[in-house]
XYZ file of C-alpha atoms in Angstrom:
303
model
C 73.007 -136.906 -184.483
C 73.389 -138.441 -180.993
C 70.206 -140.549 -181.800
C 72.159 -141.961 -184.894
C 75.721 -142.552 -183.192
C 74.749 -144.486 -180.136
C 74.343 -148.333 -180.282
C 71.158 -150.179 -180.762
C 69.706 -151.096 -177.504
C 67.523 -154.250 -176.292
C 64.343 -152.820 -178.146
C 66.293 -152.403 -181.567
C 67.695 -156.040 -181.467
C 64.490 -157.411 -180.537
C 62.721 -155.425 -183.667
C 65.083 -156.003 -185.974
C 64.512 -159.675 -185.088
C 60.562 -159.275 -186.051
C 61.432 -157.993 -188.858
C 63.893 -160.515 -190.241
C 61.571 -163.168 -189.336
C 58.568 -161.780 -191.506
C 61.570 -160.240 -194.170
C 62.325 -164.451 -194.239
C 58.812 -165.373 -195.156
C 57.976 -162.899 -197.679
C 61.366 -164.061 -199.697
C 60.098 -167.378 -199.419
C 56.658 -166.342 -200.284
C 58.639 -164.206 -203.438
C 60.236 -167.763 -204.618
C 57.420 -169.808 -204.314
C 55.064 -167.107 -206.383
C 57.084 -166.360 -208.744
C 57.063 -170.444 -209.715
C 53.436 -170.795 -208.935
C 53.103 -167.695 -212.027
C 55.129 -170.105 -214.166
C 52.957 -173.081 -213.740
C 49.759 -171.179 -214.078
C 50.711 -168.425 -216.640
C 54.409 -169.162 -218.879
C 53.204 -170.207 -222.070
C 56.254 -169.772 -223.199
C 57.757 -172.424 -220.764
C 55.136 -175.053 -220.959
C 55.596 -174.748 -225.030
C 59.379 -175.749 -224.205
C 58.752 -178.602 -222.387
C 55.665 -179.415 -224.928
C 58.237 -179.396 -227.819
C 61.127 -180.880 -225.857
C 62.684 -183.603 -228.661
C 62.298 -186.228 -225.737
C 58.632 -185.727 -225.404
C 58.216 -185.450 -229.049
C 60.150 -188.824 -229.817
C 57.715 -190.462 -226.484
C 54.657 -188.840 -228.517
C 55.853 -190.280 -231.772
C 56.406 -193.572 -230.555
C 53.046 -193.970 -228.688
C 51.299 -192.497 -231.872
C 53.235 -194.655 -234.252
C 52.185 -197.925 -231.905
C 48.683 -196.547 -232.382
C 48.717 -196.841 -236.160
C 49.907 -200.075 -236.684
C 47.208 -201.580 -234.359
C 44.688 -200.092 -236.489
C 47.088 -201.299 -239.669
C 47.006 -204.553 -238.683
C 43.018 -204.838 -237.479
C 42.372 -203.107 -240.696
C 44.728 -203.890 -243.613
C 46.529 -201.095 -244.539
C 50.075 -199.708 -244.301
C 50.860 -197.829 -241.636
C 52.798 -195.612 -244.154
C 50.116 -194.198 -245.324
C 49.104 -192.810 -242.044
C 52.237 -192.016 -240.376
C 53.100 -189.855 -243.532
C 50.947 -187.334 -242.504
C 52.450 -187.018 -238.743
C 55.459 -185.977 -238.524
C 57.316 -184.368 -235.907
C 57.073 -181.107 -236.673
C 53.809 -181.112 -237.375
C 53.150 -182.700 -234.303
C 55.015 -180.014 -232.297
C 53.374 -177.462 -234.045
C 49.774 -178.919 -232.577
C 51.502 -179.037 -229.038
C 51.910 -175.312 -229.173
C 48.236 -174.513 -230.300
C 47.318 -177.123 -226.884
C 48.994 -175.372 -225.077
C 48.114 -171.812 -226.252
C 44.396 -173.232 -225.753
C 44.750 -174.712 -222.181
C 46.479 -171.940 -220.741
C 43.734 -169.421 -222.302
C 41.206 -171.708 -220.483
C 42.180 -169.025 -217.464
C 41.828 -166.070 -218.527
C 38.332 -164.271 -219.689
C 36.344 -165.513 -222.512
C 38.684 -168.621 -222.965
C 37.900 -170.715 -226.074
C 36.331 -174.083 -225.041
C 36.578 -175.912 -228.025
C 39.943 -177.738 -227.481
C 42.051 -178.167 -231.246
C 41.769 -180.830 -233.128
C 43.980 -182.681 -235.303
C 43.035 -182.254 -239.026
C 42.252 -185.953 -239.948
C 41.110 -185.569 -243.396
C 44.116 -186.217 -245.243
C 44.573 -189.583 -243.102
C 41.142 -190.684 -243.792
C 41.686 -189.892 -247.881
C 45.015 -191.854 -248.419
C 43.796 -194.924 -246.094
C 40.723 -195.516 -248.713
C 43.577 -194.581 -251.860
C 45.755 -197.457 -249.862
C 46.330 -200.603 -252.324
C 46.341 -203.294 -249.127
C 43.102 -201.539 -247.807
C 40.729 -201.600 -251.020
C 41.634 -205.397 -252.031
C 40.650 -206.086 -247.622
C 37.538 -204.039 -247.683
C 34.567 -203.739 -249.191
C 33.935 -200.845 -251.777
C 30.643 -199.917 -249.930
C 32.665 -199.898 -246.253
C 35.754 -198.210 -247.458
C 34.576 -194.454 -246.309
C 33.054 -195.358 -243.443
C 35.608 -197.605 -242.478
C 38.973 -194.836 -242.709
C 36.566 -192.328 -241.849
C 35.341 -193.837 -238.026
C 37.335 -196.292 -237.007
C 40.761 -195.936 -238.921
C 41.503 -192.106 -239.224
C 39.515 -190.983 -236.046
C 40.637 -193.348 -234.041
C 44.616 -191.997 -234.691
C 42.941 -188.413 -234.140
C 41.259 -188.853 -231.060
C 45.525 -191.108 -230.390
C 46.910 -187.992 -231.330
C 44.496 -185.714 -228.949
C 45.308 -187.744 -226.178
C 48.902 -188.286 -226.807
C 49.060 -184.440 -226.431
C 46.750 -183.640 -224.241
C 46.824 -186.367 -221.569
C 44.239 -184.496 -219.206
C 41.296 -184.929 -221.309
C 40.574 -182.241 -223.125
C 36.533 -182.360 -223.270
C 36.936 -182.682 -218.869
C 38.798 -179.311 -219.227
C 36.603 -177.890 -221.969
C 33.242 -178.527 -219.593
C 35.017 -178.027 -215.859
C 37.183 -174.470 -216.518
C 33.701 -172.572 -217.981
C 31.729 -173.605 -214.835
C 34.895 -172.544 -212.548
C 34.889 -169.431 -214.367
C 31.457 -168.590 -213.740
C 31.645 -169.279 -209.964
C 35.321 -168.003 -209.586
C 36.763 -164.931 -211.001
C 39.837 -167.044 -212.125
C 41.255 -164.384 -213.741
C 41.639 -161.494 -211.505
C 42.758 -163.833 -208.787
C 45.743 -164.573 -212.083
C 46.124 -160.628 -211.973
C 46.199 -160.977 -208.418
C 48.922 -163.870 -208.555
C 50.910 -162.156 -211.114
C 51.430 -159.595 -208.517
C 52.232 -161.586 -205.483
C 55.650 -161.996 -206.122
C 56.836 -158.130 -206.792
C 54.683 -157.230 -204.092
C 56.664 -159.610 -201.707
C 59.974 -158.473 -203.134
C 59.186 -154.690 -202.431
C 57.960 -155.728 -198.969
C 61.411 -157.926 -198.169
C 63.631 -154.524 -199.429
C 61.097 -152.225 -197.529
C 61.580 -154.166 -194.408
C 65.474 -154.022 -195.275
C 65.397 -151.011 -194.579
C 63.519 -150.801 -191.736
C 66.250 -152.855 -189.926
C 68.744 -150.259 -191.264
C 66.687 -147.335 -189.754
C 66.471 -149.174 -186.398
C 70.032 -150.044 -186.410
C 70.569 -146.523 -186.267
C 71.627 -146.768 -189.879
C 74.798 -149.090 -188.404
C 75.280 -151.246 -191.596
C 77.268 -153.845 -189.910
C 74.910 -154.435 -187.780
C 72.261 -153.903 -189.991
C 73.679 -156.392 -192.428
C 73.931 -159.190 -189.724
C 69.980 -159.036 -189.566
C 69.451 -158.898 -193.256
C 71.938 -161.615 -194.531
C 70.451 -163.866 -191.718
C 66.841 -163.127 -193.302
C 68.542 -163.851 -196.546
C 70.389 -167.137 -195.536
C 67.359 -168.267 -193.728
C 65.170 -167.675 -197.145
C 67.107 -169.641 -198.903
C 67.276 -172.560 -196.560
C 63.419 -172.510 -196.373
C 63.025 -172.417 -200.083
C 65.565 -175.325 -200.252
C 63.368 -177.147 -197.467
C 60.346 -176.642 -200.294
C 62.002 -178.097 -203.056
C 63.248 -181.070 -200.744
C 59.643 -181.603 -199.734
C 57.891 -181.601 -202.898
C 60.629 -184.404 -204.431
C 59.746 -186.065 -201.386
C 56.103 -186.452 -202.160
C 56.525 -188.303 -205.132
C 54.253 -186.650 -207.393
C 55.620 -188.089 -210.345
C 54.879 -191.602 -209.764
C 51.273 -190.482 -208.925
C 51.251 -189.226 -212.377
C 53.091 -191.581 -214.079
C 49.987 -194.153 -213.014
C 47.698 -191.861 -214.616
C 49.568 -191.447 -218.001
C 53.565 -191.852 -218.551
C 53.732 -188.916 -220.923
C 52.267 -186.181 -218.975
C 54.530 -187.572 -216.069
C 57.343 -186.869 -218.644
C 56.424 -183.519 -219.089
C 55.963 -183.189 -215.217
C 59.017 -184.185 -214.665
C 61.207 -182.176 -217.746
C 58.455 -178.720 -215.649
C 59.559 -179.923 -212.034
C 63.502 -179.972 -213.226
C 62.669 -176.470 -214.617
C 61.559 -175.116 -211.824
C 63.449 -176.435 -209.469
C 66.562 -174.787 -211.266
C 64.832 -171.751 -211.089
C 64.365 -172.099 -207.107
C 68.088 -173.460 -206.569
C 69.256 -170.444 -208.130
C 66.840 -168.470 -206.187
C 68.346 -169.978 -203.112
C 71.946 -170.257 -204.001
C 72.026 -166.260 -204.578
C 70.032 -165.808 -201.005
C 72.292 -167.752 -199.361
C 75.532 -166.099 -201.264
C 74.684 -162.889 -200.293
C 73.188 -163.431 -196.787
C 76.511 -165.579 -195.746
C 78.567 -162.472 -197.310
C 77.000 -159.819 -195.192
C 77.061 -161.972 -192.169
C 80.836 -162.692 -193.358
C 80.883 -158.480 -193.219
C 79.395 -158.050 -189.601
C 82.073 -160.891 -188.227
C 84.914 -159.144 -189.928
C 83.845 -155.514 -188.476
C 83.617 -157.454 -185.014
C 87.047 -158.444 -185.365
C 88.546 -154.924 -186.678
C 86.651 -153.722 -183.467
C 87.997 -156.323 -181.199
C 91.347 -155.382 -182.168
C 90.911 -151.718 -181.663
C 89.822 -152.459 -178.397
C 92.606 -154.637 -177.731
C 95.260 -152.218 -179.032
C 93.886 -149.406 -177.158
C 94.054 -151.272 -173.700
């Protein structure tokens, strides 16, 4: 019981230090995994920001632009094309990318990216009244068939898939067969419990060499918390100062869209992350002051 009641000396202080400085890293380390599992692994986020109205209107509009090049090169309505995309349909073909490109890393992903069904394009272009008095009966299949309908299918693939989806249909096999990309997604999946259980484990660590004196206890672990917070805030500042969109936006304005509706996404997630960390580290330092004081005045009411 002595062991308990006395006052942490020199050693403890010094300890609990270490251990607030590694408890500091692995919340940081539990922030930035836990985001790092929603790039890599949230279908269901990336199908949110895939069906987001404002990418789905940018989509639309790009599309739309699409068909009345090949309207006017060709001599039919665009109409008759644009009746068969609409935006539902077209959200409903951003979900099966996006089901396929995140199955890319796990095992035996499917390859073959999806394809937008172009046949019903193709069949109302050659039934279009401008079309057969501009084109020859004998080049009237060929004609919707190549160069009208899958031209605004091969629009439509790259509207929603902006990273080229034959690059990631040929690169992620090859990766697989050198890297075991999906344990190391088990592996990442884990990271970020494993660094919460390590940050409470180490919690109480500081409480055992406190001598189980929450005060000061809590001075150490609100610190680790505050500090986690700050870092994580430090991150976020970091990455918007890189500029990653722009880079993006040069290689295709839509996927920087989606970057940017992901990066606002996540960086919610991480504010809140760090706005709780800092709550509740400031409060437990806020603890330790006020116990100081209540001491201080026993002290001084004793003398």
């Amino acid at each position: 019981m002595r062991n308990i009641n006395r006052l942490p000396g020199r050693l403890a202080h010094t300890t609990a230090v270490a251990l607030t400085f590694v408890m500091t890293i692995l919340l940081t380390l539990t922030a930035l995994t836990w985001q790092m599992n929603n790039i890599l692994t949230n279908r269901a986020l990336h199908g949110r920001i895939a069906t987001d109205s404002a990418i789905t209107t940018m989509q639309m509009e790009t599309i739309e632009k699409r068909v009345k090049e090949l309207a006017e090169a060709y001599s039919f309505q665009p109409e008759t094309a644009m009746q068969f995309i609409t935006a539902e349909s077209l959200e409903a073909y951003n979900r099966e990318a996006v089901e396929w490109w995140t199955g890319l890393m796990q095992a035996d992903p499917v390859t073959t990216p999806p394809e937008w069904d172009v046949s019903g394009i193709e069949q109302a272009v050659r039934e279009d009244e401008l079309f057969k008095a501009n084109t020859a009966a004998n080049m009237r299949r060929s004609t919707a068939r190549d160069l009208i309908a899958y031209e605004i299918g091969q629009e439509i693939n790259r509207t929603v898939l902006p990273v080229r989806a034959d690059i990631l249909a040929i690169v992620m096999p090859k990766v697989l067969q050198m890297v075991n990309v999906p344990a190391y997604m088990g592996y990442l999946a884990l990271a970020p419990k494993l660094c919460a259980g390590a940050s409470l484990a180490l919690a109480l660590l500081i409480l055992l060499v406190m001598h189980r004196r929450a005060s000061k206890a809590g001075l150490y672990i609100g610190a680790g918390l505050a500090a986690a917070g700050v870092c994580v805030v430090g991150v976020c500042a970091a990455l918007g100062l890189l500029g990653v969109g722009g880079m993006i936006a040069e290689i295709s304005t839509l996927l920087a869209a989606q970057v940017r509706l992901l990066a606002v996404k996540l960086m919610l997630n991480m504010g809140l992350f760090a706005a709780l960390a800092l709550a509740v580290g400031m409060a437990l330092i806020g603890l330790h002051q006020a116990d100081m004081r209540r001491l201080r005045s026993a002290r001084g009411a004793q003398a």
